[in-house]
């Protein structure tokens, strides 16, 4: 469908990939864009598909993941409104290295990669935005790769420690936080399966690092959790 109204412009204007672009430049992107709507769990792009376009989330959320030969699903990231998806592969002109699906009912604003190249020619400052963003993505990918080299209890400990930095409730028992997602989804985020995640939770409990009540986790030893998340275990 053709783009009309402000939905596409607002999503494109919010995108960090071209944060320094002028409003006129964003309107030129909007003129080249197409909006598509997806129901929850619909496949947006499949791993191995030719990468000729990128998208910006206008509404909802998109999940990027890899499905292994053994059926194990590894979740890389979830993208919300104003965030770009599939951009690196589209700019490289290769194939999508991972699959993307609608994590909720989703609206995407699609752009051919040539539209972004034209914007960079017309407004060279946009190239700096792209380099900055892509460099940050390389750092995040390196961190993800390092995390996946650890055992599952250490991955879980690192994930929980990061959650404590984002904000927790202080109680007499310890720092209390919510998992914020079903265990199946958390297992995918950590690159494992629910059964192994349950064993990892039990291991952290046995080590005296946490206690659990359903989806609520009480952190008993923040320092120990941080060391475990870095790959150091005293057990």
Short mmCIF file of C-alpha atoms in Angstrom, two decimals, residues 5-234:
data_model
loop_
_atom_site.label_atom_id
_atom_site.label_comp_id
_atom_site.label_asym_id
_atom_site.label_seq_id
_atom_site.Cartn_x
_atom_site.Cartn_y
_atom_site.Cartn_z
CA UNK A 5 -0.66 10.43 6.56
CA UNK A 6 1.97 10.92 9.27
CA UNK A 7 2.46 7.34 10.48
CA UNK A 8 5.36 6.65 8.11
CA UNK A 9 6.93 10.09 8.55
CA UNK A 10 6.80 9.87 12.36
CA UNK A 11 8.43 6.43 12.34
CA UNK A 12 11.13 7.50 9.89
CA UNK A 13 11.76 10.76 11.75
CA UNK A 14 12.31 8.83 14.99
CA UNK A 15 14.82 6.41 13.45
CA UNK A 16 18.35 6.86 14.80
CA UNK A 17 20.01 5.75 11.54
CA UNK A 18 19.46 9.21 10.03
CA UNK A 19 18.91 11.30 13.16
CA UNK A 20 20.79 14.25 11.63
CA UNK A 21 18.75 14.28 8.41
CA UNK A 22 16.59 17.30 7.64
CA UNK A 23 12.81 17.01 7.68
CA UNK A 24 12.90 17.41 3.89
CA UNK A 25 15.31 14.48 3.68
CA UNK A 26 12.98 12.32 5.78
CA UNK A 27 10.08 13.33 3.57
CA UNK A 28 12.08 12.13 0.55
CA UNK A 29 12.48 8.79 2.33
CA UNK A 30 8.75 8.76 3.04
CA UNK A 31 8.03 9.25 -0.65
CA UNK A 32 9.96 6.03 -1.41
CA UNK A 33 8.49 4.04 1.46
CA UNK A 34 5.76 1.43 1.71
CA UNK A 35 3.78 0.43 4.79
CA UNK A 36 2.97 -3.20 5.56
CA UNK A 37 0.98 -4.66 8.42
CA UNK A 38 1.62 -8.07 10.01
CA UNK A 39 -0.26 -10.16 12.51
CA UNK A 40 1.56 -11.49 15.58
CA UNK A 41 3.98 -14.36 14.72
CA UNK A 42 3.94 -13.56 10.98
CA UNK A 43 7.33 -13.95 9.27
CA UNK A 44 8.67 -10.58 8.12
CA UNK A 45 11.89 -11.86 6.55
CA UNK A 46 13.44 -15.32 6.50
CA UNK A 47 17.10 -16.12 7.05
CA UNK A 48 18.77 -16.48 3.65
CA UNK A 49 16.33 -14.24 1.77
CA UNK A 50 17.92 -11.64 -0.52
CA UNK A 51 18.37 -8.40 1.43
CA UNK A 52 17.28 -5.49 -0.76
CA UNK A 53 15.26 -3.44 1.75
CA UNK A 54 15.30 -2.31 5.34
CA UNK A 55 12.40 -1.37 7.57
CA UNK A 56 11.51 0.87 10.50
CA UNK A 57 8.99 -0.22 13.11
CA UNK A 58 6.01 2.12 13.19
CA UNK A 59 3.84 0.17 15.63
CA UNK A 60 4.24 -3.05 17.59
CA UNK A 61 7.46 -5.04 17.92
CA UNK A 62 9.64 -7.25 15.73
CA UNK A 63 11.84 -10.09 16.97
CA UNK A 64 15.11 -11.12 15.28
CA UNK A 65 16.20 -14.73 15.80
CA UNK A 66 18.12 -17.72 14.44
CA UNK A 67 16.56 -21.18 14.25
CA UNK A 68 19.18 -23.88 14.61
CA UNK A 69 19.21 -27.22 12.82
CA UNK A 70 18.15 -28.86 16.10
CA UNK A 71 15.09 -26.63 16.28
CA UNK A 72 16.55 -24.45 19.03
CA UNK A 73 15.64 -20.80 18.66
CA UNK A 74 18.16 -18.10 19.57
CA UNK A 75 16.63 -14.65 20.03
CA UNK A 76 18.97 -11.77 19.19
CA UNK A 77 16.88 -8.66 19.84
CA UNK A 78 13.41 -7.17 19.87
CA UNK A 79 12.81 -3.88 18.09
CA UNK A 80 10.07 -1.36 18.89
CA UNK A 81 8.66 1.83 17.32
CA UNK A 82 11.22 4.03 15.59
CA UNK A 83 13.86 1.30 15.51
CA UNK A 84 15.39 -0.05 12.28
CA UNK A 85 15.43 -3.72 11.35
CA UNK A 86 17.29 -5.63 8.61
CA UNK A 87 19.39 -2.54 7.91
CA UNK A 88 22.89 -4.04 8.06
CA UNK A 89 22.15 -6.82 5.58
CA UNK A 90 20.24 -4.46 3.27
CA UNK A 91 23.12 -1.98 3.19
CA UNK A 92 25.59 -4.79 2.54
CA UNK A 93 23.40 -6.07 -0.29
CA UNK A 94 23.71 -9.70 0.76
CA UNK A 95 21.21 -11.98 2.41
CA UNK A 96 19.45 -11.68 5.74
CA UNK A 97 21.61 -13.52 8.32
CA UNK A 98 18.68 -14.12 10.67
CA UNK A 99 14.91 -14.33 10.56
CA UNK A 100 12.50 -11.63 11.72
CA UNK A 101 8.92 -12.06 12.84
CA UNK A 102 6.17 -9.96 14.35
CA UNK A 103 6.45 -10.22 18.14
CA UNK A 104 3.07 -8.45 18.31
CA UNK A 105 0.74 -7.01 15.70
CA UNK A 106 3.22 -5.01 13.68
CA UNK A 107 3.38 -2.09 11.25
CA UNK A 108 6.60 -1.65 9.26
CA UNK A 109 7.74 1.15 7.00
CA UNK A 110 9.86 -0.45 4.26
CA UNK A 111 12.56 1.39 2.34
CA UNK A 112 14.65 0.26 -0.64
CA UNK A 113 18.31 0.57 0.25
CA UNK A 114 18.81 2.93 -2.70
CA UNK A 115 16.63 5.50 -0.93
CA UNK A 116 19.09 5.61 1.96
CA UNK A 117 22.09 5.84 -0.38
CA UNK A 118 20.42 8.80 -2.10
CA UNK A 119 19.84 10.50 1.26
CA UNK A 120 23.53 10.07 2.16
CA UNK A 121 24.57 11.65 -1.14
CA UNK A 122 22.25 14.60 -0.58
CA UNK A 123 23.00 14.96 3.15
CA UNK A 124 26.47 13.51 3.90
CA UNK A 125 26.06 14.05 7.66
CA UNK A 126 23.73 11.03 7.64
CA UNK A 127 26.73 8.81 6.90
CA UNK A 128 28.12 9.69 10.35
CA UNK A 129 24.87 8.56 11.97
CA UNK A 130 25.08 5.26 10.13
CA UNK A 131 28.71 4.61 11.06
CA UNK A 132 28.01 5.41 14.73
CA UNK A 133 25.00 3.12 14.85
CA UNK A 134 26.66 0.23 13.00
CA UNK A 135 29.73 0.45 15.25
CA UNK A 136 27.48 0.19 18.31
CA UNK A 137 25.81 -2.86 16.77
CA UNK A 138 29.21 -4.53 16.32
CA UNK A 139 29.93 -3.95 20.01
CA UNK A 140 26.58 -5.46 21.00
CA UNK A 141 27.16 -8.45 18.71
CA UNK A 142 30.58 -9.01 20.30
CA UNK A 143 28.97 -8.95 23.74
CA UNK A 144 26.30 -11.42 22.59
CA UNK A 145 28.94 -13.75 21.15
CA UNK A 146 30.97 -13.62 24.37
CA UNK A 147 27.84 -14.38 26.39
CA UNK A 148 27.02 -17.41 24.26
CA UNK A 149 30.47 -18.84 25.00
CA UNK A 150 29.47 -19.12 28.68
CA UNK A 151 27.43 -21.90 30.26
CA UNK A 152 23.71 -21.28 30.74
CA UNK A 153 23.87 -20.47 34.48
CA UNK A 154 26.48 -17.79 33.71
CA UNK A 155 24.39 -16.37 30.84
CA UNK A 156 21.38 -16.24 33.15
CA UNK A 157 23.42 -14.62 35.93
CA UNK A 158 24.66 -11.95 33.52
CA UNK A 159 21.13 -11.29 32.27
CA UNK A 160 19.80 -10.99 35.84
CA UNK A 161 22.67 -8.70 36.85
CA UNK A 162 21.87 -6.37 33.94
CA UNK A 163 18.25 -6.32 35.08
CA UNK A 164 19.36 -5.18 38.56
CA UNK A 165 21.08 -2.21 36.91
CA UNK A 166 17.82 -1.27 35.17
CA UNK A 167 15.95 -0.95 38.46
CA UNK A 168 14.75 -3.28 41.22
CA UNK A 169 12.73 -3.22 44.41
CA UNK A 170 14.72 -3.24 47.64
CA UNK A 171 13.22 -5.63 50.19
CA UNK A 172 14.48 -7.04 53.50
CA UNK A 173 15.22 -10.31 51.69
CA UNK A 174 17.23 -8.71 48.86
CA UNK A 175 16.82 -6.99 45.52
CA UNK A 176 13.56 -8.10 43.93
CA UNK A 177 12.92 -8.09 40.18
CA UNK A 178 10.44 -9.57 37.74
CA UNK A 179 11.54 -11.78 34.85
CA UNK A 180 9.16 -9.77 32.68
CA UNK A 181 8.61 -12.58 30.18
CA UNK A 182 7.59 -16.26 30.09
CA UNK A 183 10.41 -18.73 30.74
CA UNK A 184 10.10 -20.00 27.17
CA UNK A 185 10.88 -16.51 25.84
CA UNK A 186 13.72 -16.01 28.32
CA UNK A 187 15.20 -19.36 27.29
CA UNK A 188 15.19 -18.22 23.66
CA UNK A 189 16.87 -14.97 24.66
CA UNK A 190 19.64 -16.93 26.37
CA UNK A 191 20.00 -19.41 23.50
CA UNK A 192 18.74 -22.42 25.40
CA UNK A 193 15.55 -24.39 26.12
CA UNK A 194 13.12 -24.07 29.07
CA UNK A 195 14.31 -27.28 30.74
CA UNK A 196 17.92 -26.10 30.78
CA UNK A 197 16.83 -22.66 31.99
CA UNK A 198 15.03 -24.29 34.93
CA UNK A 199 18.21 -26.17 35.83
CA UNK A 200 20.19 -22.92 35.57
CA UNK A 201 17.79 -21.19 37.97
CA UNK A 202 18.16 -24.12 40.37
CA UNK A 203 21.96 -23.87 40.10
CA UNK A 204 21.95 -20.15 40.95
CA UNK A 205 19.64 -20.87 43.89
CA UNK A 206 21.96 -23.63 45.12
CA UNK A 207 24.91 -21.23 44.89
CA UNK A 208 23.06 -18.80 47.16
CA UNK A 209 22.88 -16.07 44.52
CA UNK A 210 19.11 -15.86 44.11
CA UNK A 211 15.76 -17.03 45.42
CA UNK A 212 12.65 -17.36 43.22
CA UNK A 213 8.88 -17.02 43.60
CA UNK A 214 7.23 -17.70 40.26
CA UNK A 215 8.47 -15.00 37.87
CA UNK A 216 9.88 -12.97 40.76
CA UNK A 217 13.61 -13.27 41.45
CA UNK A 218 15.23 -12.06 44.67
CA UNK A 219 18.91 -11.31 44.20
CA UNK A 220 20.72 -12.33 47.39
CA UNK A 221 24.31 -11.63 46.27
CA UNK A 222 24.72 -8.93 43.62
CA UNK A 223 28.51 -9.19 43.52
CA UNK A 224 28.37 -12.96 43.20
CA UNK A 225 25.82 -12.66 40.44
CA UNK A 226 28.07 -10.23 38.55
CA UNK A 227 31.08 -12.56 38.90
CA UNK A 228 29.00 -15.53 37.76
CA UNK A 229 27.75 -13.53 34.78
CA UNK A 230 31.34 -12.75 33.81
CA UNK A 231 32.13 -16.48 33.73
CA UNK A 232 33.67 -16.86 37.17
CA UNK A 233 32.22 -19.53 39.44
CA UNK A 234 33.32 -20.54 42.90
#
